[in-house]
mmCIF file of C-alpha atoms in Angstrom:
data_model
loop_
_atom_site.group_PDB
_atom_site.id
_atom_site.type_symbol
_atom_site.label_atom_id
_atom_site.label_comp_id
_atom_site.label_asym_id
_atom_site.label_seq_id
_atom_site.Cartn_x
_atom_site.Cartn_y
_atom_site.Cartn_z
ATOM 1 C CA UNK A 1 3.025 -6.742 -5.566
ATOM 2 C CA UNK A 2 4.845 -4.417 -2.910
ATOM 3 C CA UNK A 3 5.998 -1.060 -3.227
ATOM 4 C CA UNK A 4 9.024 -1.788 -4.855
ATOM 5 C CA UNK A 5 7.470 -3.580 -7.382
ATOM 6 C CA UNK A 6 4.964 -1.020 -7.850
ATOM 7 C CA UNK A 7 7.898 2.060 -7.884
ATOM 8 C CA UNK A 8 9.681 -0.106 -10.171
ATOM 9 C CA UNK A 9 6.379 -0.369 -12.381
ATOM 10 C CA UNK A 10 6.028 3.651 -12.360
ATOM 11 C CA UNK A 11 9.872 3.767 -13.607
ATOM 12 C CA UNK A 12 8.960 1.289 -16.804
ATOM 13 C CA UNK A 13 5.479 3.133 -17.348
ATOM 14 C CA UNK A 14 7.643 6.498 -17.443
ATOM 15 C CA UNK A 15 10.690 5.059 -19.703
ATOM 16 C CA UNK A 16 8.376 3.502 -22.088
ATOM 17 C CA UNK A 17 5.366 5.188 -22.788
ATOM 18 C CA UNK A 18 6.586 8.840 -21.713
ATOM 19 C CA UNK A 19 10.170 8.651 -22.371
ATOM 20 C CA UNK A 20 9.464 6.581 -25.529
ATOM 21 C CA UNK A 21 12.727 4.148 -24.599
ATOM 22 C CA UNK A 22 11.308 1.371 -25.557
ATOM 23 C CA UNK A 23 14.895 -1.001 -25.510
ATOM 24 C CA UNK A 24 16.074 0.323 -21.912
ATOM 25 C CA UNK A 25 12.180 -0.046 -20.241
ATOM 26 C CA UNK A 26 11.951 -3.429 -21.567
ATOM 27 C CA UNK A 27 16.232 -4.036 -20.493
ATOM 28 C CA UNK A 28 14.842 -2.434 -16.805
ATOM 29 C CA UNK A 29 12.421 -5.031 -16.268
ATOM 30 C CA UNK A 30 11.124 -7.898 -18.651
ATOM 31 C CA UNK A 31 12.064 -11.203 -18.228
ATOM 32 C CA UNK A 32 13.784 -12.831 -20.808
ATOM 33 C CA UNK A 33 10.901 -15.241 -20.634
ATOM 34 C CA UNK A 34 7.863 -12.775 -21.516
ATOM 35 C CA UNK A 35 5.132 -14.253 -23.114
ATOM 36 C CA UNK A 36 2.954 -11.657 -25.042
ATOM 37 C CA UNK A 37 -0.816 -11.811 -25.973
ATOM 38 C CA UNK A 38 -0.977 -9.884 -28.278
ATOM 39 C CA UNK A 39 -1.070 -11.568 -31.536
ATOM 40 C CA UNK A 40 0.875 -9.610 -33.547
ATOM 41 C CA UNK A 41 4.337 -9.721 -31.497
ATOM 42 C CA UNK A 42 5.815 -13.147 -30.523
ATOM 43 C CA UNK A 43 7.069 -13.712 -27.232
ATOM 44 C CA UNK A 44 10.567 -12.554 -25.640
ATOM 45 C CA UNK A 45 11.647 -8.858 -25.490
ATOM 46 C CA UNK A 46 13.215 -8.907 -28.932
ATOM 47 C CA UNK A 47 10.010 -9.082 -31.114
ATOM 48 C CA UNK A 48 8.093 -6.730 -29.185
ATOM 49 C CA UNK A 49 11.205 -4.223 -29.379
ATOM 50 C CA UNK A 50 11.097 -4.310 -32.917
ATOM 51 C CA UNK A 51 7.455 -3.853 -33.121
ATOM 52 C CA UNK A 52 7.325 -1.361 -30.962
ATOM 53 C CA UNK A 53 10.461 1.034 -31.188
ATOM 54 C CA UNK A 54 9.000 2.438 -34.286
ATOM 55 C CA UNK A 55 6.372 3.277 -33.079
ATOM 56 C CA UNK A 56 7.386 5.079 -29.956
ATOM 57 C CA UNK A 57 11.663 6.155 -30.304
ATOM 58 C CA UNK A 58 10.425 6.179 -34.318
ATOM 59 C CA UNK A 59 7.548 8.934 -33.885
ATOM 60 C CA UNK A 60 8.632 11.894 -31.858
ATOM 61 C CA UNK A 61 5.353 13.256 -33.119
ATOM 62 C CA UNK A 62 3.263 10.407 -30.781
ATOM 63 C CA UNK A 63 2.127 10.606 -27.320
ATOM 64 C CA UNK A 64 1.023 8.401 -24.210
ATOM 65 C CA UNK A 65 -0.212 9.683 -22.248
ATOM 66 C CA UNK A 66 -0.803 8.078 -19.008
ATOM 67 C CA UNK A 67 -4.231 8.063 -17.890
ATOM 68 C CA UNK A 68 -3.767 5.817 -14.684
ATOM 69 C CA UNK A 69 -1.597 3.047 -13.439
ATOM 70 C CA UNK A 70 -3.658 0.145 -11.352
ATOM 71 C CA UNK A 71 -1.876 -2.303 -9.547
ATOM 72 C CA UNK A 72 -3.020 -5.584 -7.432
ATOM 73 C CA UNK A 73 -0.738 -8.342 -6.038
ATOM 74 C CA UNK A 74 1.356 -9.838 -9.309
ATOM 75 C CA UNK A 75 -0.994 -7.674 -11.874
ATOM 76 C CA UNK A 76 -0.126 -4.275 -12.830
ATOM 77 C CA UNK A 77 -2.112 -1.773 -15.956
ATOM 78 C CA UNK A 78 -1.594 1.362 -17.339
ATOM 79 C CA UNK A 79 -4.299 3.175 -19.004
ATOM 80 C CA UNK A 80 -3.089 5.235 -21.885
ATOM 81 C CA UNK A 81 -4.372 7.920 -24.088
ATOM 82 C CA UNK A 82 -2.336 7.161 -27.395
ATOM 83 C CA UNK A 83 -2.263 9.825 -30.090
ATOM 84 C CA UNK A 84 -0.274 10.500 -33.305
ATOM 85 C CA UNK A 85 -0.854 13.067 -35.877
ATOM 86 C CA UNK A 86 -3.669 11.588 -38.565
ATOM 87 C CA UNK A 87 -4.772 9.247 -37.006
ATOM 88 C CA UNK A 88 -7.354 9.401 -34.515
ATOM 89 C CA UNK A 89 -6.596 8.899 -30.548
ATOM 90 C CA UNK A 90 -6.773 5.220 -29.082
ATOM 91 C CA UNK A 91 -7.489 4.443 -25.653
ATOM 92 C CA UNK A 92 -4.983 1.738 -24.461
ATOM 93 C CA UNK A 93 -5.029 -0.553 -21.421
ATOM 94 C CA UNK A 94 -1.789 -2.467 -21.434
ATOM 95 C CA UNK A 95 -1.941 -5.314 -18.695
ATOM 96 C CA UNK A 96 1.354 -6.833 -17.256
ATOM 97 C CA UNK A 97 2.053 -10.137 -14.583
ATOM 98 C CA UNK A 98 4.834 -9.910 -12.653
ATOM 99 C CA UNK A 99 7.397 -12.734 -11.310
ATOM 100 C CA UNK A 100 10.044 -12.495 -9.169
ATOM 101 C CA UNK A 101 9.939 -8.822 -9.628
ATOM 102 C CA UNK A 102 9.604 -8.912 -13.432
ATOM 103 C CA UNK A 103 7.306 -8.411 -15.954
ATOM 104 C CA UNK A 104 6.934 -12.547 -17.578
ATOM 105 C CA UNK A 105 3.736 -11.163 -19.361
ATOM 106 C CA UNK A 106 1.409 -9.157 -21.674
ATOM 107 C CA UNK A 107 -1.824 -8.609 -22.617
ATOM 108 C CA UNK A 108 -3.238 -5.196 -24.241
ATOM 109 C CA UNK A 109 -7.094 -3.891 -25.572
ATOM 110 C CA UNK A 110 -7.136 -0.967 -28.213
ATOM 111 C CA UNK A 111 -10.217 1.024 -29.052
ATOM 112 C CA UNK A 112 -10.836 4.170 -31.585
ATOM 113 C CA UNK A 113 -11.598 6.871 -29.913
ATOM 114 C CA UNK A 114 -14.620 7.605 -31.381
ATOM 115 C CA UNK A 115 -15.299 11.319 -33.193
ATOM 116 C CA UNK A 116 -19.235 11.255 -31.653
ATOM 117 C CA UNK A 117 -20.600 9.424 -28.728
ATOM 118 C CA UNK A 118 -23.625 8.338 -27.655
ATOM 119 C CA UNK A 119 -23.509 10.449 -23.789
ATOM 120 C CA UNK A 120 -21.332 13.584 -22.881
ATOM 121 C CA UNK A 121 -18.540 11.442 -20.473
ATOM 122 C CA UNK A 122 -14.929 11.331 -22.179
ATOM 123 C CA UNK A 123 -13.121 8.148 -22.100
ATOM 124 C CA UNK A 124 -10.369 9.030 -20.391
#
């Protein structure tokens, strides 16, 4: 992945998770073609829109905030601290393959963010 790819990465990270523009990150740069992992949303941009908008353009109240963004050759992941009033925070990592200098796929783990830990080190 070269450093267009990866500036063009930084842009979609920014419009979707900090802007919350869910419709014009995915309209930026996912392939009609996506295929998402996640077994909730089917695959294509439409269903994951719909999932998703309301939960990010829906809930001005929710934050992302981005933790890190690794990237190596056709692989790129964002780390995310997700939080939204009453409920507690989730720590996100949101992997995406790219093709032909578009995302074409999606996979993402969730974990609670626990209240007590076993050791003093923070998750994020």
């Amino acid at each position: 992945m070269g450093a267009d790819n990866r500036a063009a990465f930084e842009t979609f990270v920014d419009l979707f998770y900090t802007q919350k523009r869910v419709a014009d990150a995915f309209a930026f740069l996912v392939s009609d073609d996506y295929i998402q992992h996640n077994p909730t949303i089917g695959d294509g941009p439409a269903p994951a829109i719909e999932m998703l908008t309301p939960k990010f353009d829906g809930s001005p109240e929710a934050t992302f905030d981005i933790q890190r963004i690794l990237v190596d050759g056709d692989l790129a992941m964002v780390h995310v601290k997700a939080s939204r009033p009453g409920a507690a925070d989730a720590a996100v990592a949101d992997i995406y393959r790219f093709e032909d200098g578009r995302i074409v796929e999606h996979w993402d783990v969730l974990q609670q963010v626990p209240v007590h830990a076993v050791h003093d080190h923070p998750m994020f």
